[in-house]
Short mmCIF file of C-alpha atoms and ligand atoms in Angstrom, two decimals:
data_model
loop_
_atom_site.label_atom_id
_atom_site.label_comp_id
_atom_site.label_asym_id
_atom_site.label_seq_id
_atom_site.Cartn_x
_atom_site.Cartn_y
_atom_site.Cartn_z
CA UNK H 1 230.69 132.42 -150.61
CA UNK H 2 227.47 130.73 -150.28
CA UNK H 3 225.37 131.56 -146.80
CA UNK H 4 225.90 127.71 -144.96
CA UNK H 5 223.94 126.54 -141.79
CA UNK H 6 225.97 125.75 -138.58
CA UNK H 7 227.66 122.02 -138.87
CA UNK H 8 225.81 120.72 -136.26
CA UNK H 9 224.55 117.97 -137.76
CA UNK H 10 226.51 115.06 -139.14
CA UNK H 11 224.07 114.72 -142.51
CA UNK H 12 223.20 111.68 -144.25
CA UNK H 13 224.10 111.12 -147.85
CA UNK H 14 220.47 110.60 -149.04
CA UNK H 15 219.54 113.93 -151.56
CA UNK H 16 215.30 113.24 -150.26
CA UNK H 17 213.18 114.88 -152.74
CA UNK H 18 209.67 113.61 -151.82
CA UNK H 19 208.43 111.20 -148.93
CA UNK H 20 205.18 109.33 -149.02
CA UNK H 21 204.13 107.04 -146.16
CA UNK H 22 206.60 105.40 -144.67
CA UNK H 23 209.21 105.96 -147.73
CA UNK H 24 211.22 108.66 -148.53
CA UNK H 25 212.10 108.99 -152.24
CA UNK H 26 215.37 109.78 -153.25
CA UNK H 27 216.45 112.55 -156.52
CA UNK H 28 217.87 108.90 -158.08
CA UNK H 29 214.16 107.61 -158.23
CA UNK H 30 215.17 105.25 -155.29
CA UNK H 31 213.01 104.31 -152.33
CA UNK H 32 214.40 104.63 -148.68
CA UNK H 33 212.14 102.58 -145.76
CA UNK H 34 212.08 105.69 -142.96
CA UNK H 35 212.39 103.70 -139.86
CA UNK H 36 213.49 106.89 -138.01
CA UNK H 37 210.44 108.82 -138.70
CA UNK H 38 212.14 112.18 -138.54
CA UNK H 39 213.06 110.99 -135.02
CA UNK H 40 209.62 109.63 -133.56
CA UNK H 41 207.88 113.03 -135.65
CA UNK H 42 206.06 111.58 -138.73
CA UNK H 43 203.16 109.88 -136.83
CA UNK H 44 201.04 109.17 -139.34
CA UNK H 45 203.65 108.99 -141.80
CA UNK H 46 204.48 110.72 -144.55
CA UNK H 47 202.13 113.43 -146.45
CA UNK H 48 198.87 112.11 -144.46
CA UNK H 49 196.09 113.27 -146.49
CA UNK H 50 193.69 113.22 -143.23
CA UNK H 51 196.16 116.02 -141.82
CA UNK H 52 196.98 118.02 -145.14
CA UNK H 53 193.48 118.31 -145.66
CA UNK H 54 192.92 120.00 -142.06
CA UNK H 55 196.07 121.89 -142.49
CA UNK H 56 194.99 123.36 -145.62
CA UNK H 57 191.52 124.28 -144.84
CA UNK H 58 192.42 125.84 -141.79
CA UNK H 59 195.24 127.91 -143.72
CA UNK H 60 192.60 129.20 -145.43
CA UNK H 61 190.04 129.92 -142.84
CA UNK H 62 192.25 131.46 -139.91
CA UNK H 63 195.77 130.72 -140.51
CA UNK H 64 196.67 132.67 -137.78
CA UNK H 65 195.70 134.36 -134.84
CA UNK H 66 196.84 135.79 -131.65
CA UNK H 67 196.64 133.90 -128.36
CA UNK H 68 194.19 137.08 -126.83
CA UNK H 69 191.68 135.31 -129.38
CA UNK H 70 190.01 132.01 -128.88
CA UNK H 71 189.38 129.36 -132.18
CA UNK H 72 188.09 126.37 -132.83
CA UNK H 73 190.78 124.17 -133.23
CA UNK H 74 192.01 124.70 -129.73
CA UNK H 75 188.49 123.76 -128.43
CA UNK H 76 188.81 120.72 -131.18
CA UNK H 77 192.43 119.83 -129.98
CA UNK H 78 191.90 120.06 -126.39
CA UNK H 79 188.71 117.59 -126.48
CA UNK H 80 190.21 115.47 -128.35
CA UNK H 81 193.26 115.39 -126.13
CA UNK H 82 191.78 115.25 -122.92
CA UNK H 83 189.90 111.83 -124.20
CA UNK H 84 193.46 110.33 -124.75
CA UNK H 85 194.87 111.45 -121.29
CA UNK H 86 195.46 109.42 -118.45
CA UNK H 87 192.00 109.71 -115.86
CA UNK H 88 192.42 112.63 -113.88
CA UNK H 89 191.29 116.77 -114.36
CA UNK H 90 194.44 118.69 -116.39
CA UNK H 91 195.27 121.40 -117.73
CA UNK H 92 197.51 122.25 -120.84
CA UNK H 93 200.06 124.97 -121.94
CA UNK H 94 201.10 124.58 -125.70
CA UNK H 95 203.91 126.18 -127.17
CA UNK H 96 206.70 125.02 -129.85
CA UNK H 97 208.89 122.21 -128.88
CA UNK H 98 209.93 119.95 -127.04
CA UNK H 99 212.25 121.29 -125.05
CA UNK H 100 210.28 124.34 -124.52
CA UNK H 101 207.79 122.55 -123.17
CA UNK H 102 209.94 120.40 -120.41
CA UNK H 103 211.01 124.60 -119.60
CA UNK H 104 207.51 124.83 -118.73
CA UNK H 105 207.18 121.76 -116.62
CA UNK H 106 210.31 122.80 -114.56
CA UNK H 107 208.99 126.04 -113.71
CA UNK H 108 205.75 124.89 -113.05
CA UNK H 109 207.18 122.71 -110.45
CA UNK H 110 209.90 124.83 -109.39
CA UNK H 111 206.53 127.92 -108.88
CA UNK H 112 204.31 125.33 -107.35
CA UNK H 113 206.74 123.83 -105.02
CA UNK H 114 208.66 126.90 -103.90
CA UNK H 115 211.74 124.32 -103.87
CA UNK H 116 214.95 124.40 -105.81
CA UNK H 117 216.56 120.80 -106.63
CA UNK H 118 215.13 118.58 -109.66
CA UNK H 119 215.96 114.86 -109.98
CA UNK H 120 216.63 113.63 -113.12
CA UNK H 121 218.85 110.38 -114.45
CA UNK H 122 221.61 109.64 -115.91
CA UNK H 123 221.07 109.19 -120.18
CA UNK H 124 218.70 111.05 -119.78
CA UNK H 125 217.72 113.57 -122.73
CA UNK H 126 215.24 116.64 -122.48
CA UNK H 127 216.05 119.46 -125.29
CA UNK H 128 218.93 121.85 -125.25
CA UNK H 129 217.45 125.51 -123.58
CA UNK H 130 219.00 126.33 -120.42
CA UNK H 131 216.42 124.19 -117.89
CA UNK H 132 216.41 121.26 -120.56
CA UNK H 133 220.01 121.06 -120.82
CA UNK H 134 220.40 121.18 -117.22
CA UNK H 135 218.44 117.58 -116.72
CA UNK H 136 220.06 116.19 -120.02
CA UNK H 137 223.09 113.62 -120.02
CA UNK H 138 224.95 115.83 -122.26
CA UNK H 139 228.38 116.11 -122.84
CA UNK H 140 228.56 119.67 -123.37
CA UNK H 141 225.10 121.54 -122.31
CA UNK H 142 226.52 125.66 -123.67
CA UNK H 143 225.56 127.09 -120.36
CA UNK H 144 227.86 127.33 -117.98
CA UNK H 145 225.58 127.40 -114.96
CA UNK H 146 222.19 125.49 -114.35
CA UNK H 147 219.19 127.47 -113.33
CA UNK H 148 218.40 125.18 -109.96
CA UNK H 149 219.98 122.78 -108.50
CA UNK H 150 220.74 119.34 -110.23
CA UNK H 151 220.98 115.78 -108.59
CA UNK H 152 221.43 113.19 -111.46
CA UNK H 153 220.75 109.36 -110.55
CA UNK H 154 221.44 106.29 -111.88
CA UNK H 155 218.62 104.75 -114.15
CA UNK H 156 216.17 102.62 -113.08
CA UNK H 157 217.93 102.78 -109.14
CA UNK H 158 215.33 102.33 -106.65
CA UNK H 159 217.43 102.51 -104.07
CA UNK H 160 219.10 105.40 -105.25
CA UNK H 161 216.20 107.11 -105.60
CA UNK H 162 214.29 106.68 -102.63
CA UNK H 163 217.94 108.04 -100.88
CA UNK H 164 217.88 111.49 -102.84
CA UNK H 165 213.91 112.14 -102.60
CA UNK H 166 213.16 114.74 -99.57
CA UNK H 167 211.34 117.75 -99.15
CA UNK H 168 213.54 120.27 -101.03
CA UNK H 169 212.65 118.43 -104.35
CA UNK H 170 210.30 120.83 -106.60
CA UNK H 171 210.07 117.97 -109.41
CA UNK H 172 211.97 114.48 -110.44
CA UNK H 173 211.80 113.94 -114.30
CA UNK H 174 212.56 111.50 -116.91
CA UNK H 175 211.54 109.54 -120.24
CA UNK H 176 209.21 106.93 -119.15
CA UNK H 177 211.21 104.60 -121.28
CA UNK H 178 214.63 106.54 -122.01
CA UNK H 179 215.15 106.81 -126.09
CA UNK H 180 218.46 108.57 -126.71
CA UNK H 181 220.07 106.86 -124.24
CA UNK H 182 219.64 103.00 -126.41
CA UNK H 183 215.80 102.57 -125.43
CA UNK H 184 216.20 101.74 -121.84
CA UNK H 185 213.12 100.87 -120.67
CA UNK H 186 212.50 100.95 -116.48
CA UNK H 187 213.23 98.01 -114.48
CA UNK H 188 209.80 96.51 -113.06
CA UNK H 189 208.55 98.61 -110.16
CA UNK H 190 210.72 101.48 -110.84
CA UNK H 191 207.46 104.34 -111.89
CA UNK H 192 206.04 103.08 -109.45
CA UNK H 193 208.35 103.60 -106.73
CA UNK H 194 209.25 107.23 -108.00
CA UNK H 195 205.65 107.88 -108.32
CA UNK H 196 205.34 106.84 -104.02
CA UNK H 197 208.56 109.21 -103.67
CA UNK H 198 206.94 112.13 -105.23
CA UNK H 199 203.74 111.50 -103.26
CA UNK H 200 205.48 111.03 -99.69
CA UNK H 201 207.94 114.17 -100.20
CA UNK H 202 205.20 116.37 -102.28
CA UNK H 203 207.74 116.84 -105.86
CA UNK H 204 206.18 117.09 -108.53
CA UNK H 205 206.47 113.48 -110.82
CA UNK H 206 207.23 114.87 -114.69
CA UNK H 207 206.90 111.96 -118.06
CA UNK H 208 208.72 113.42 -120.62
CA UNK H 209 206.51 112.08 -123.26
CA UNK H 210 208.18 113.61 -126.51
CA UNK H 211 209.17 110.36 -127.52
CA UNK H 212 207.27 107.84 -125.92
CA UNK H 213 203.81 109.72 -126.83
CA UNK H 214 200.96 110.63 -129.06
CA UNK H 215 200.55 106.57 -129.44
CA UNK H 216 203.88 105.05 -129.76
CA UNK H 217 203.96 102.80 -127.16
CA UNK H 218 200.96 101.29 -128.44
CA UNK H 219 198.75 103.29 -126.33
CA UNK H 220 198.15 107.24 -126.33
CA UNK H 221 201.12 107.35 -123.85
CA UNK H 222 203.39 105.88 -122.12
CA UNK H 223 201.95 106.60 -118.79
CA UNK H 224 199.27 104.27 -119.68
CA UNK H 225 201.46 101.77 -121.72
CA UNK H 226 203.63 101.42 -118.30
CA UNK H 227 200.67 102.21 -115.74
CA UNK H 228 202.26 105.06 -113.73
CA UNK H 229 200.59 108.40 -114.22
CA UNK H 230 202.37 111.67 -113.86
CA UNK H 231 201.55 115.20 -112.30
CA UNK H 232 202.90 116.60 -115.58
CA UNK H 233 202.69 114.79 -118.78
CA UNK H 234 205.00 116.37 -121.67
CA UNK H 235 205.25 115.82 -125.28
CA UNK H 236 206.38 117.46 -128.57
CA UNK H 237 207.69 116.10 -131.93
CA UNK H 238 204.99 113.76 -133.20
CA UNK H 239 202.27 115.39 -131.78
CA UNK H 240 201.35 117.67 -134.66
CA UNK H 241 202.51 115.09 -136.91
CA UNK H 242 205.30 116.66 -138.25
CA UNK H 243 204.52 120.46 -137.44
CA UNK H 244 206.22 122.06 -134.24
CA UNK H 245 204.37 121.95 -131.75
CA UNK H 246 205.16 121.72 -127.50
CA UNK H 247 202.39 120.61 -124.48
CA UNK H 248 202.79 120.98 -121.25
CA UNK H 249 199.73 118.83 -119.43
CA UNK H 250 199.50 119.54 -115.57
CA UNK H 251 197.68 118.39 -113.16
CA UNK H 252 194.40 120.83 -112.53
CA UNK H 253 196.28 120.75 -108.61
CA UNK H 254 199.21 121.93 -109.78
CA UNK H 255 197.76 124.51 -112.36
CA UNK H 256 195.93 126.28 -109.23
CA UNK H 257 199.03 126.52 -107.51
CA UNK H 258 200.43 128.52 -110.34
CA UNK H 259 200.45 132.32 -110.34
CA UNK H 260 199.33 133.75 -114.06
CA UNK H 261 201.79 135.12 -116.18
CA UNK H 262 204.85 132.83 -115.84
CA UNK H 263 204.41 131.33 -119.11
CA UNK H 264 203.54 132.16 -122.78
CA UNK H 265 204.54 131.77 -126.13
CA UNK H 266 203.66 133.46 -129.42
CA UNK H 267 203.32 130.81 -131.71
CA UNK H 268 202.13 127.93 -129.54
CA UNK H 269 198.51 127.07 -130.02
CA UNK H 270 198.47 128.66 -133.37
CA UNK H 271 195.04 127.37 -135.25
CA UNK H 272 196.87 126.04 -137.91
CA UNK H 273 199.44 123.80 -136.13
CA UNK H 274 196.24 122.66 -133.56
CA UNK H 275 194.07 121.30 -136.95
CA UNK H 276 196.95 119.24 -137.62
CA UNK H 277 197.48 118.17 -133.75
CA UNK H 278 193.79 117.56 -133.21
CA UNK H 279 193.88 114.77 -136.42
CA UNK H 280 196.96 113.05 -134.29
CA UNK H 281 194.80 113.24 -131.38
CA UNK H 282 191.55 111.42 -133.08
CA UNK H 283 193.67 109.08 -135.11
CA UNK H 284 195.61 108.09 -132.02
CA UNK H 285 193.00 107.71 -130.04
CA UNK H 286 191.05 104.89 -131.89
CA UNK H 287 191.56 101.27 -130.34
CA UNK H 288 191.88 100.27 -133.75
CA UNK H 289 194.99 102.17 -133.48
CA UNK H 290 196.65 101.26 -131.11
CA UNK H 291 196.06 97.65 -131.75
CA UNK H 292 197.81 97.81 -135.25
CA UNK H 293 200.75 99.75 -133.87
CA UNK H 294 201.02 96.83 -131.43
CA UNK H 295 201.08 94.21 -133.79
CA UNK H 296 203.26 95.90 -136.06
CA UNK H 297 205.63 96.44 -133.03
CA UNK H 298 205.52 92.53 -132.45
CA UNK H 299 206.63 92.37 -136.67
CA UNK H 300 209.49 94.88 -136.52
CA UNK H 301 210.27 93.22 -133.40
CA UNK H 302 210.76 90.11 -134.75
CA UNK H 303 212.60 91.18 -138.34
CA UNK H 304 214.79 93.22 -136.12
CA UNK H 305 216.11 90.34 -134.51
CA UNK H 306 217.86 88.55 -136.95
CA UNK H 307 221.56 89.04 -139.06
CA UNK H 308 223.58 90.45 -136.08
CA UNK H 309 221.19 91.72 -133.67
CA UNK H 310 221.02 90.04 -130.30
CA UNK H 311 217.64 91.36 -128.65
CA UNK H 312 215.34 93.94 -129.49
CA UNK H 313 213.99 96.06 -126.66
CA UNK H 314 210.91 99.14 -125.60
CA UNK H 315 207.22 99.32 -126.72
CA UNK H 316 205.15 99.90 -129.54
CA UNK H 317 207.35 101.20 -132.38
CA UNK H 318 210.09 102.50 -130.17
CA UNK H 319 212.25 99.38 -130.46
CA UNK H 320 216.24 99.34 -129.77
CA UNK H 321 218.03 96.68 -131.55
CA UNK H 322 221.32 95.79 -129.26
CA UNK H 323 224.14 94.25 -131.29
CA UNK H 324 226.73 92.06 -129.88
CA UNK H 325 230.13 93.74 -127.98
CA UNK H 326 232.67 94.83 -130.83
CA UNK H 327 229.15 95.79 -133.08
CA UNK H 328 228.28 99.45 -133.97
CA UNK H 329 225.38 100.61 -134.32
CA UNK H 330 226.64 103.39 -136.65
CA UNK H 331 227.90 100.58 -138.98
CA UNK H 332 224.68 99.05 -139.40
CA UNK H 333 222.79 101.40 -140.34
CA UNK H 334 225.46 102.12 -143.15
CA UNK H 335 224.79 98.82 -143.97
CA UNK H 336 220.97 98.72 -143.82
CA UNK H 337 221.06 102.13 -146.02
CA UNK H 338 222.87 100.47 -148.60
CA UNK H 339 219.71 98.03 -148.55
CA UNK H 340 217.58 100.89 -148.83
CA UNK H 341 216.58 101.09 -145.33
CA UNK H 342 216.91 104.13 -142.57
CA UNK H 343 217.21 103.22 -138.96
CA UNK H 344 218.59 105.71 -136.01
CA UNK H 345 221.16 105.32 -133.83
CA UNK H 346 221.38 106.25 -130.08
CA UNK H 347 224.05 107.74 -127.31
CA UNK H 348 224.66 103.80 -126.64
CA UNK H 349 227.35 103.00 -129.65
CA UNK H 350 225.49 99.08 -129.38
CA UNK H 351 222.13 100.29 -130.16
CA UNK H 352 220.20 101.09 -132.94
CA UNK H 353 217.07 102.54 -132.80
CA UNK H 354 213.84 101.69 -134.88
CA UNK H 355 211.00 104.84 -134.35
CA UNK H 356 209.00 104.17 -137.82
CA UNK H 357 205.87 106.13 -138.54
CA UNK H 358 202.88 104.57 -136.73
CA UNK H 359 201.39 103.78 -140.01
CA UNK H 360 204.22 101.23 -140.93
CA UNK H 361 202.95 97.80 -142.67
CA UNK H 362 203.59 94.46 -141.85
CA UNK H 363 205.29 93.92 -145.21
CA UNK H 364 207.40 97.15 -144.33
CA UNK H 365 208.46 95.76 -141.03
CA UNK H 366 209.46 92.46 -142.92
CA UNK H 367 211.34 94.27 -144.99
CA UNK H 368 214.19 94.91 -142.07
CA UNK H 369 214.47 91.41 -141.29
CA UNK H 370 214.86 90.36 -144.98
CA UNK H 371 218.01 93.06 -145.14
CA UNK H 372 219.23 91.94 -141.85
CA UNK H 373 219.49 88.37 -143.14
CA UNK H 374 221.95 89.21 -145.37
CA UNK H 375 224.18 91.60 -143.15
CA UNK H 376 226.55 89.22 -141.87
CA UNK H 377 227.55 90.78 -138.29
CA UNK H 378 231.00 92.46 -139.64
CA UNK H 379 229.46 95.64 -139.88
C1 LIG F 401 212.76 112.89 -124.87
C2 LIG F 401 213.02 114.23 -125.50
N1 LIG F 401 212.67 115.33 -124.84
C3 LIG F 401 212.86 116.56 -125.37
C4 LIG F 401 213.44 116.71 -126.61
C5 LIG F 401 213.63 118.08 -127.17
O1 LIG F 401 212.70 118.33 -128.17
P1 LIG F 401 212.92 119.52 -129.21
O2 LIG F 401 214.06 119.14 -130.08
O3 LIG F 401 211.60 119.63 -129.93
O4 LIG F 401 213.22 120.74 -128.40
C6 LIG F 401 213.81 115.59 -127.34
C7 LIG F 401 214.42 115.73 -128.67
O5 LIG F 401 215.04 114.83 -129.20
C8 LIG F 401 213.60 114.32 -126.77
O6 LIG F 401 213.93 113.21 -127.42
#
């Protein structure tokens, strides 16, 4: 019998033999419109010449090395990072994804602090290692036990949250706007608030930007998108445009707080993966940029909400679609595949999620309104 993976994942019937863009092309000949993105990963789309080219010369030059040696594209990476971060002085631990990374964050916190409880909300979704899990709204975590203790609030709950917040919490964290969970994005004044509560009771405020990040909201994070900034900023996925890749980006506070030797990773910051990650970086960081992803975001907006959809919600190209009670979002995007067109779907059975690559064109973004138009709301 053939070796098989784990059935983990309920797979698509699409047989993908190239992508290009914002397309993925199908054994058939066919062309599929990605507006999953490899869930918020392909930044810049698709085969990005930009970031093959850096990719490739850098395989060449040093594909490797180990993290006792220094190289370029870390020096490269981290300028061109810190330009895109919020104002402030930080400091950054890289490793592989993004789950790893919020690992990092916790125990950061949980060092700096010397406290034991983490906040963390309800839909919430962080990765699936032991510490990730533990903050995660997910049925079934695998581990028995979490490592600290848990208090899980309802989203976007002021109230609640200013009742939980006290001196034994090392850290509250969350998705600036919450993607799994059917793109909830906070209620007006909520950041804020929890930013006040972390000040007042000294936890440690944590963006989990592995969605909402490396320009997606329209801006190089959410942080800035929404106006709050965080003591630790952390992102993954589409931040080496496709490569794995995890960052952990701390306050320089926090950092000297932080005994040496608590984390480290063999892979993260290889040279390779940090050529590809500092092109993301520049290409993110132009105004130009961030401008088109905002205008495309107002096109997909609008194309999404046609055919059956009732409002369209988030920033930037992280868009839910919410479909009328009785509606699944699992049967639209049947439906919008059969029209040659990929969407996601989310832990909210209403909501389907749009997370294109940044490079999407207005005449792609039409494109789901055109299909939409002739989906008739039975799906
Ligand atoms: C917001 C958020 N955080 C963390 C993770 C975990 O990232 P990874 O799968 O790279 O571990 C995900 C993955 O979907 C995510 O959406």
């Amino acid at each position: 019998m053939a070796l098989r993976e784990l059935d983990v994942y309920p797979r698509l019937a699409l047989d993908v033999v190239a992508a290009e863009g914002s397309e993925l092309i199908l054994a058939d000949g066919r062309r599929v419109l990605d507006l999953y993105g490899g869930h918020c990963v392909n930044t810049l789309g698709a085969g990005d010449a930009e970031v093959a080219g850096a990719f490739g010369a850098q395989w060449r030059r040093v594909s490797f090395v180990t993290n006792l040696l220094d190289h370029p594209p870390r020096a490269a990476f981290l300028e061109a990072l810190e330009a895109n971060l919020p104002a402030g002085e930080w400091r950054v631990f890289l490793s592989n994804s993004g789950a790893e990374a919020n690992e990092n964050a916790l125990k950061v916190a949980l060092d700096a602090t010397s406290r034991q409880r983490v906040v963390c909300f309800e839909g919430a979704f962080h990765g699936r290692t032991a510490a990730a899990a533990a903050i995660s709204d997910v049925a079934r975590s695998g581990f028995p036990l979490a490592p600290f203790e848990v208090t899980r609030l309802p989203w976007g709950d002021g109230a609640a949250a200013r009742a939980a917040m006290d001196d034994t919490v090392a850290a509250v964290v969350l998705e600036p706007i919450q993607s799994m969970a059917g793109v909830r994005v906070p209620p007006e004044g909520f950041l804020v608030e929890l930013r006040a509560a972390c000040d007042a009771t000294g936890a440690t405020l944590v963006f989990d930007e592995v969605q909402t990040g490396n320009g997606r909201t329209g801006r190089p994070w959410a942080a800035q998108t929404l106006g709050v900034t965080p003591d630790v900023l952390v992102t993954a996925k589409g931040a080496a445009a496709g490569l794995p890749i995890g960052v952990t980006v701390l306050s320089a506070s926090l950092a000297s707080r932080l005994p040496s030797g608590i984390l480290g990773s063999t892979f993260g910051g290889g040279p390779t993966v940090l050529a590809a990650a500092c092109v993301v970086q520049r290409r993110i960081g132009e105004a130009a940029f961030g401008a088109r992803v905002r205008t495309v975001s107002r096109a997909l907006g609008e194309a999404a909400l046609r055919g059956p959809v009732r409002e369209v919600r988030g920033r930037g190209l992280l868009l839910g679609a919410v479909l009328p009670e009785g509606l699944g979002a699992g049967g639209l995007r049947g439906a919008l595949l059969e029209h040659g067109i990929l969407a996601g779907t989310s832990n909210d059975p209403r909501v389907l999620r749009l997370t294109p690559p940044l490079t999407l064109t207005l005449e792609e973004a039409a494109r789901l309104g055109t299909a939409l138009d002739s989906i008739d709301g039975t799906a």
